[in-house]
PDB file of N, CA and C in Angstrom:
ATOM      1  N   MET U 158      83.774 120.558 125.266  1.00 87.00           N
ATOM      2  CA  MET U 158      84.433 119.602 124.417  1.00 87.00           C
ATOM      3  C   MET U 158      85.048 118.519 125.303  1.00 87.00           C
ATOM      4  N   ILE U 159      85.009 117.300 124.812  1.00 88.00           N
ATOM      5  CA  ILE U 159      85.663 116.198 125.502  1.00 88.00           C
ATOM      6  C   ILE U 159      86.724 115.592 124.596  1.00 88.00           C
ATOM      7  N   ILE U 160      87.779 115.149 125.198  1.00 94.00           N
ATOM      8  CA  ILE U 160      88.789 114.326 124.538  1.00 94.00           C
ATOM      9  C   ILE U 160      89.014 113.165 125.487  1.00 94.00           C
ATOM     10  N   LYS U 161      88.654 111.990 125.041  1.00 92.00           N
ATOM     11  CA  LYS U 161      88.708 110.811 125.905  1.00 92.00           C
ATOM     12  C   LYS U 161      89.636 109.780 125.286  1.00 92.00           C
ATOM     13  N   GLU U 162      90.629 109.336 126.050  1.00 95.00           N
ATOM     14  CA  GLU U 162      91.565 108.320 125.576  1.00 95.00           C
ATOM     15  C   GLU U 162      91.267 107.004 126.271  1.00 95.00           C
ATOM     16  N   GLN U 163      91.191 105.927 125.480  1.00 93.00           N
ATOM     17  CA  GLN U 163      90.916 104.601 126.021  1.00 93.00           C
ATOM     18  C   GLN U 163      91.671 103.555 125.229  1.00 93.00           C
ATOM     19  N   LYS U 164      91.774 102.360 125.791  1.00 94.00           N
ATOM     20  CA  LYS U 164      92.302 101.245 125.023  1.00 94.00           C
ATOM     21  C   LYS U 164      91.289 100.901 123.950  1.00 94.00           C
ATOM     22  N   PHE U 165      91.772 100.509 122.801  1.00 95.00           N
ATOM     23  CA  PHE U 165      90.905 100.144 121.683  1.00 95.00           C
ATOM     24  C   PHE U 165      90.703  98.637 121.703  1.00 95.00           C
ATOM     25  N   ASN U 166      89.502  98.218 122.137  1.00 93.00           N
ATOM     26  CA  ASN U 166      89.182  96.792 122.208  1.00 93.00           C
ATOM     27  C   ASN U 166      87.662  96.607 122.190  1.00 93.00           C
ATOM     28  N   VAL U 167      87.224  95.368 122.236  1.00 92.00           N
ATOM     29  CA  VAL U 167      85.795  95.046 122.164  1.00 92.00           C
ATOM     30  C   VAL U 167      85.028  95.662 123.335  1.00 92.00           C
ATOM     31  N   GLU U 168      85.600  95.651 124.514  1.00 92.00           N
ATOM     32  CA  GLU U 168      84.913  96.210 125.682  1.00 92.00           C
ATOM     33  C   GLU U 168      84.615  97.694 125.516  1.00 92.00           C
ATOM     34  N   VAL U 169      85.551  98.421 124.959  1.00 88.00           N
ATOM     35  CA  VAL U 169      85.338  99.854 124.734  1.00 88.00           C
ATOM     36  C   VAL U 169      84.195 100.063 123.750  1.00 88.00           C
ATOM     37  N   ALA U 170      84.151  99.274 122.693  1.00 83.00           N
ATOM     38  CA  ALA U 170      83.062  99.398 121.713  1.00 83.00           C
ATOM     39  C   ALA U 170      81.714  99.181 122.392  1.00 83.00           C
ATOM     40  N   GLN U 171      81.629  98.252 123.313  1.00 86.00           N
ATOM     41  CA  GLN U 171      80.378  98.007 124.043  1.00 86.00           C
ATOM     42  C   GLN U 171      80.072  99.147 125.010  1.00 86.00           C
ATOM     43  N   ASP U 172      81.090  99.651 125.695  1.00 90.00           N
ATOM     44  CA  ASP U 172      80.895 100.734 126.664  1.00 90.00           C
ATOM     45  C   ASP U 172      80.449 102.042 126.002  1.00 90.00           C
ATOM     46  N   LEU U 173      80.835 102.251 124.759  1.00 89.00           N
ATOM     47  CA  LEU U 173      80.473 103.494 124.072  1.00 89.00           C
ATOM     48  C   LEU U 173      78.969 103.649 123.891  1.00 89.00           C
ATOM     49  N   THR U 174      78.220 102.565 123.887  1.00 87.00           N
ATOM     50  CA  THR U 174      76.769 102.670 123.736  1.00 87.00           C
ATOM     51  C   THR U 174      76.142 103.401 124.915  1.00 87.00           C
ATOM     52  N   LYS U 175      76.814 103.431 126.046  1.00 89.00           N
ATOM     53  CA  LYS U 175      76.300 104.081 127.257  1.00 89.00           C
ATOM     54  C   LYS U 175      76.619 105.571 127.316  1.00 89.00           C
ATOM     55  N   GLU U 176      77.499 106.027 126.446  1.00 90.00           N
ATOM     56  CA  GLU U 176      77.916 107.430 126.461  1.00 90.00           C
ATOM     57  C   GLU U 176      76.963 108.290 125.639  1.00 90.00           C
ATOM     58  N   TRP U 177      76.818 109.567 125.984  1.00 89.00           N
ATOM     59  CA  TRP U 177      75.912 110.460 125.266  1.00 89.00           C
ATOM     60  C   TRP U 177      76.341 110.641 123.818  1.00 89.00           C
ATOM     61  N   TYR U 178      77.596 110.451 123.506  1.00 91.00           N
ATOM     62  CA  TYR U 178      78.087 110.590 122.142  1.00 91.00           C
ATOM     63  C   TYR U 178      78.213 109.233 121.432  1.00 91.00           C
ATOM     64  N   GLY U 179      77.702 108.162 122.029  1.00 89.00           N
ATOM     65  CA  GLY U 179      77.864 106.815 121.498  1.00 89.00           C
ATOM     66  C   GLY U 179      77.111 106.521 120.217  1.00 89.00           C
ATOM     67  N   GLN U 180      75.971 107.155 120.016  1.00 86.00           N
ATOM     68  CA  GLN U 180      75.176 106.924 118.812  1.00 86.00           C
ATOM     69  C   GLN U 180      74.491 108.222 118.414  1.00 86.00           C
ATOM     70  N   ASN U 181      74.369 108.418 117.119  1.00 92.00           N
ATOM     71  CA  ASN U 181      73.710 109.611 116.569  1.00 92.00           C
ATOM     72  C   ASN U 181      74.318 110.914 117.085  1.00 92.00           C
ATOM     73  N   TRP U 182      75.646 110.941 117.155  1.00 94.00           N
ATOM     74  CA  TRP U 182      76.318 112.162 117.575  1.00 94.00           C
ATOM     75  C   TRP U 182      77.661 112.256 116.853  1.00 94.00           C
ATOM     76  N   PRO U 183      77.993 113.424 116.313  1.00 96.00           N
ATOM     77  CA  PRO U 183      79.253 113.539 115.568  1.00 96.00           C
ATOM     78  C   PRO U 183      80.478 113.502 116.483  1.00 96.00           C
ATOM     79  N   VAL U 184      81.441 112.698 116.089  1.00 96.00           N
ATOM     80  CA  VAL U 184      82.720 112.636 116.806  1.00 96.00           C
ATOM     81  C   VAL U 184      83.853 112.515 115.793  1.00 96.00           C
ATOM     82  N   VAL U 185      84.999 112.948 116.209  1.00 98.00           N
ATOM     83  CA  VAL U 185      86.251 112.694 115.512  1.00 98.00           C
ATOM     84  C   VAL U 185      87.031 111.755 116.411  1.00 98.00           C
ATOM     85  N   TYR U 186      87.725 110.798 115.815  1.00 97.00           N
ATOM     86  CA  TYR U 186      88.476 109.849 116.634  1.00 97.00           C
ATOM     87  C   TYR U 186      89.823 109.554 115.998  1.00 97.00           C
ATOM     88  N   ILE U 187      90.749 109.168 116.840  1.00 98.00           N
ATOM     89  CA  ILE U 187      92.080 108.790 116.384  1.00 98.00           C
ATOM     90  C   ILE U 187      92.378 107.408 116.952  1.00 98.00           C
ATOM     91  N   LEU U 188      92.637 106.460 116.069  1.00 98.00           N
ATOM     92  CA  LEU U 188      93.100 105.135 116.467  1.00 98.00           C
ATOM     93  C   LEU U 188      94.602 105.120 116.249  1.00 98.00           C
ATOM     94  N   ASN U 189      95.351 104.620 117.222  1.00 98.00           N
ATOM     95  CA  ASN U 189      96.796 104.629 117.043  1.00 98.00           C
ATOM     96  C   ASN U 189      97.491 103.561 117.881  1.00 98.00           C
ATOM     97  N   ASP U 190      98.736 103.344 117.526  1.00 96.00           N
ATOM     98  CA  ASP U 190      99.683 102.598 118.340  1.00 96.00           C
ATOM     99  C   ASP U 190     100.999 103.374 118.254  1.00 96.00           C
ATOM    100  N   ARG U 191     102.100 102.771 118.560  1.00 95.00           N
ATOM    101  CA  ARG U 191     103.373 103.511 118.551  1.00 95.00           C
ATOM    102  C   ARG U 191     103.874 103.861 117.151  1.00 95.00           C
ATOM    103  N   LYS U 192     103.383 103.165 116.120  1.00 96.00           N
ATOM    104  CA  LYS U 192     103.909 103.359 114.779  1.00 96.00           C
ATOM    105  C   LYS U 192     102.917 103.940 113.783  1.00 96.00           C
ATOM    106  N   GLU U 193     101.638 103.870 114.081  1.00 97.00           N
ATOM    107  CA  GLU U 193     100.626 104.203 113.085  1.00 97.00           C
ATOM    108  C   GLU U 193      99.452 104.925 113.733  1.00 97.00           C
ATOM    109  N   ALA U 194      98.782 105.782 112.943  1.00 97.00           N
ATOM    110  CA  ALA U 194      97.576 106.464 113.415  1.00 97.00           C
ATOM    111  C   ALA U 194      96.557 106.515 112.285  1.00 97.00           C
ATOM    112  N   TYR U 195      95.287 106.445 112.663  1.00 98.00           N
ATOM    113  CA  TYR U 195      94.177 106.562 111.723  1.00 98.00           C
ATOM    114  C   TYR U 195      93.213 107.578 112.306  1.00 98.00           C
ATOM    115  N   ILE U 196      92.830 108.562 111.514  1.00 98.00           N
ATOM    116  CA  ILE U 196      91.897 109.597 111.953  1.00 98.00           C
ATOM    117  C   ILE U 196      90.594 109.411 111.192  1.00 98.00           C
ATOM    118  N   GLY U 197      89.474 109.434 111.929  1.00 98.00           N
ATOM    119  CA  GLY U 197      88.177 109.270 111.295  1.00 98.00           C
ATOM    120  C   GLY U 197      87.129 110.153 111.936  1.00 98.00           C
ATOM    121  N   GLU U 198      85.982 110.205 111.294  1.00 97.00           N
ATOM    122  CA  GLU U 198      84.838 110.922 111.847  1.00 97.00           C
ATOM    123  C   GLU U 198      83.591 110.101 111.558  1.00 97.00           C
ATOM    124  N   THR U 199      82.619 110.201 112.444  1.00 97.00           N
ATOM    125  CA  THR U 199      81.396 109.420 112.301  1.00 97.00           C
ATOM    126  C   THR U 199      80.295 110.030 113.165  1.00 97.00           C
ATOM    127  N   THR U 200      79.070 109.619 112.911  1.00 96.00           N
ATOM    128  CA  THR U 200      77.952 109.974 113.787  1.00 96.00           C
ATOM    129  C   THR U 200      77.493 108.759 114.584  1.00 96.00           C
ATOM    130  N   SER U 201      78.192 107.646 114.426  1.00 93.00           N
ATOM    131  CA  SER U 201      77.890 106.441 115.205  1.00 93.00           C
ATOM    132  C   SER U 201      79.204 105.760 115.593  1.00 93.00           C
ATOM    133  N   ILE U 202      79.826 106.275 116.633  1.00 94.00           N
ATOM    134  CA  ILE U 202      81.126 105.761 117.056  1.00 94.00           C
ATOM    135  C   ILE U 202      81.047 104.286 117.453  1.00 94.00           C
ATOM    136  N   THR U 203      79.935 103.867 118.035  1.00 93.00           N
ATOM    137  CA  THR U 203      79.785 102.472 118.439  1.00 93.00           C
ATOM    138  C   THR U 203      79.853 101.547 117.230  1.00 93.00           C
ATOM    139  N   THR U 204      79.076 101.837 116.206  1.00 94.00           N
ATOM    140  CA  THR U 204      79.075 101.020 114.992  1.00 94.00           C
ATOM    141  C   THR U 204      80.432 101.064 114.306  1.00 94.00           C
ATOM    142  N   ARG U 205      81.005 102.236 114.224  1.00 96.00           N
ATOM    143  CA  ARG U 205      82.284 102.374 113.518  1.00 96.00           C
ATOM    144  C   ARG U 205      83.404 101.620 114.233  1.00 96.00           C
ATOM    145  N   MET U 206      83.424 101.635 115.557  1.00 95.00           N
ATOM    146  CA  MET U 206      84.463 100.910 116.291  1.00 95.00           C
ATOM    147  C   MET U 206      84.323  99.405 116.078  1.00 95.00           C
ATOM    148  N   ARG U 207      83.107  98.921 116.038  1.00 94.00           N
ATOM    149  CA  ARG U 207      82.893  97.487 115.758  1.00 94.00           C
ATOM    150  C   ARG U 207      83.411  97.127 114.365  1.00 94.00           C
ATOM    151  N   GLN U 208      83.196  98.015 113.405  1.00 96.00           N
ATOM    152  CA  GLN U 208      83.702  97.773 112.053  1.00 96.00           C
ATOM    153  C   GLN U 208      85.232  97.749 112.046  1.00 96.00           C
ATOM    154  N   HIS U 209      85.841  98.691 112.731  1.00 96.00           N
ATOM    155  CA  HIS U 209      87.305  98.743 112.779  1.00 96.00           C
ATOM    156  C   HIS U 209      87.889  97.521 113.491  1.00 96.00           C
ATOM    157  N   LEU U 210      87.212  97.032 114.507  1.00 96.00           N
ATOM    158  CA  LEU U 210      87.706  95.856 115.218  1.00 96.00           C
ATOM    159  C   LEU U 210      87.696  94.605 114.335  1.00 96.00           C
ATOM    160  N   LYS U 211      86.853  94.589 113.319  1.00 96.00           N
ATOM    161  CA  LYS U 211      86.807  93.469 112.375  1.00 96.00           C
ATOM    162  C   LYS U 211      87.840  93.620 111.258  1.00 96.00           C
ATOM    163  N   SER U 212      88.433  94.770 111.134  1.00 95.00           N
ATOM    164  CA  SER U 212      89.393  95.065 110.071  1.00 95.00           C
ATOM    165  C   SER U 212      90.804  94.641 110.491  1.00 95.00           C
ATOM    166  N   GLU U 213      91.467  93.880 109.637  1.00 93.00           N
ATOM    167  CA  GLU U 213      92.839  93.457 109.930  1.00 93.00           C
ATOM    168  C   GLU U 213      93.783  94.647 110.057  1.00 93.00           C
ATOM    169  N   ASP U 214      93.543  95.694 109.287  1.00 92.00           N
ATOM    170  CA  ASP U 214      94.411  96.872 109.345  1.00 92.00           C
ATOM    171  C   ASP U 214      94.222  97.688 110.620  1.00 92.00           C
ATOM    172  N   LYS U 215      92.999  97.754 111.107  1.00 95.00           N
ATOM    173  CA  LYS U 215      92.705  98.624 112.247  1.00 95.00           C
ATOM    174  C   LYS U 215      92.721  97.912 113.597  1.00 95.00           C
ATOM    175  N   ASN U 216      92.375  96.626 113.635  1.00 92.00           N
ATOM    176  CA  ASN U 216      92.249  95.970 114.939  1.00 92.00           C
ATOM    177  C   ASN U 216      93.578  95.784 115.658  1.00 92.00           C
ATOM    178  N   LYS U 217      94.699  96.007 114.972  1.00 95.00           N
ATOM    179  CA  LYS U 217      96.002  95.938 115.626  1.00 95.00           C
ATOM    180  C   LYS U 217      96.343  97.230 116.375  1.00 95.00           C
ATOM    181  N   LEU U 218      95.599  98.299 116.122  1.00 97.00           N
ATOM    182  CA  LEU U 218      95.835  99.560 116.824  1.00 97.00           C
ATOM    183  C   LEU U 218      95.380  99.417 118.275  1.00 97.00           C
ATOM    184  N   THR U 219      95.987 100.137 119.186  1.00 97.00           N
ATOM    185  CA  THR U 219      95.798  99.874 120.618  1.00 97.00           C
ATOM    186  C   THR U 219      95.051 100.952 121.393  1.00 97.00           C
ATOM    187  N   THR U 220      94.992 102.161 120.864  1.00 97.00           N
ATOM    188  CA  THR U 220      94.411 103.281 121.607  1.00 97.00           C
ATOM    189  C   THR U 220      93.418 104.030 120.746  1.00 97.00           C
ATOM    190  N   ILE U 221      92.361 104.516 121.390  1.00 97.00           N
ATOM    191  CA  ILE U 221      91.410 105.389 120.707  1.00 97.00           C
ATOM    192  C   ILE U 221      91.291 106.683 121.495  1.00 97.00           C
ATOM    193  N   ASN U 222      91.323 107.791 120.786  1.00 97.00           N
ATOM    194  CA  ASN U 222      91.044 109.112 121.356  1.00 97.00           C
ATOM    195  C   ASN U 222      89.779 109.615 120.683  1.00 97.00           C
ATOM    196  N   ILE U 223      88.783 109.942 121.472  1.00 97.00           N
ATOM    197  CA  ILE U 223      87.497 110.401 120.958  1.00 97.00           C
ATOM    198  C   ILE U 223      87.352 111.885 121.276  1.00 97.00           C
ATOM    199  N   ILE U 224      87.012 112.656 120.266  1.00 97.00           N
ATOM    200  CA  ILE U 224      86.851 114.094 120.419  1.00 97.00           C
ATOM    201  C   ILE U 224      85.429 114.460 120.033  1.00 97.00           C
ATOM    202  N   SER U 225      84.711 115.135 120.951  1.00 94.00           N
ATOM    203  CA  SER U 225      83.345 115.539 120.662  1.00 94.00           C
ATOM    204  C   SER U 225      82.954 116.735 121.512  1.00 94.00           C
ATOM    205  N   HIS U 226      81.763 117.201 121.295  1.00 93.00           N
ATOM    206  CA  HIS U 226      81.224 118.341 122.035  1.00 93.00           C
ATOM    207  C   HIS U 226      79.738 118.090 122.240  1.00 93.00           C
ATOM    208  N   ASP U 227      79.181 118.565 123.336  1.00 88.00           N
ATOM    209  CA  ASP U 227      77.786 118.280 123.640  1.00 88.00           C
ATOM    210  C   ASP U 227      76.796 119.220 122.956  1.00 88.00           C
ATOM    211  N   GLU U 228      77.257 120.102 122.124  1.00 86.00           N
ATOM    212  CA  GLU U 228      76.350 121.010 121.404  1.00 86.00           C
ATOM    213  C   GLU U 228      76.381 120.760 119.920  1.00 86.00           C
TER     214      GLU U 228
END
């Protein structure tokens, strides 16, 4: 199992395409800042992060924690 914490920004969304869990793989993720958190799940973290970055509610969040497993 991996738990990876990163800043939530456009660069991270691009970098996720290079990871084994970046596309067609189930992940749970937490977007947060000091006051708010959003928990989600997806099989395409790259696409979902791009969608969240376009959202006024989500793009203000600063950190992403990605939880996945290679099996």
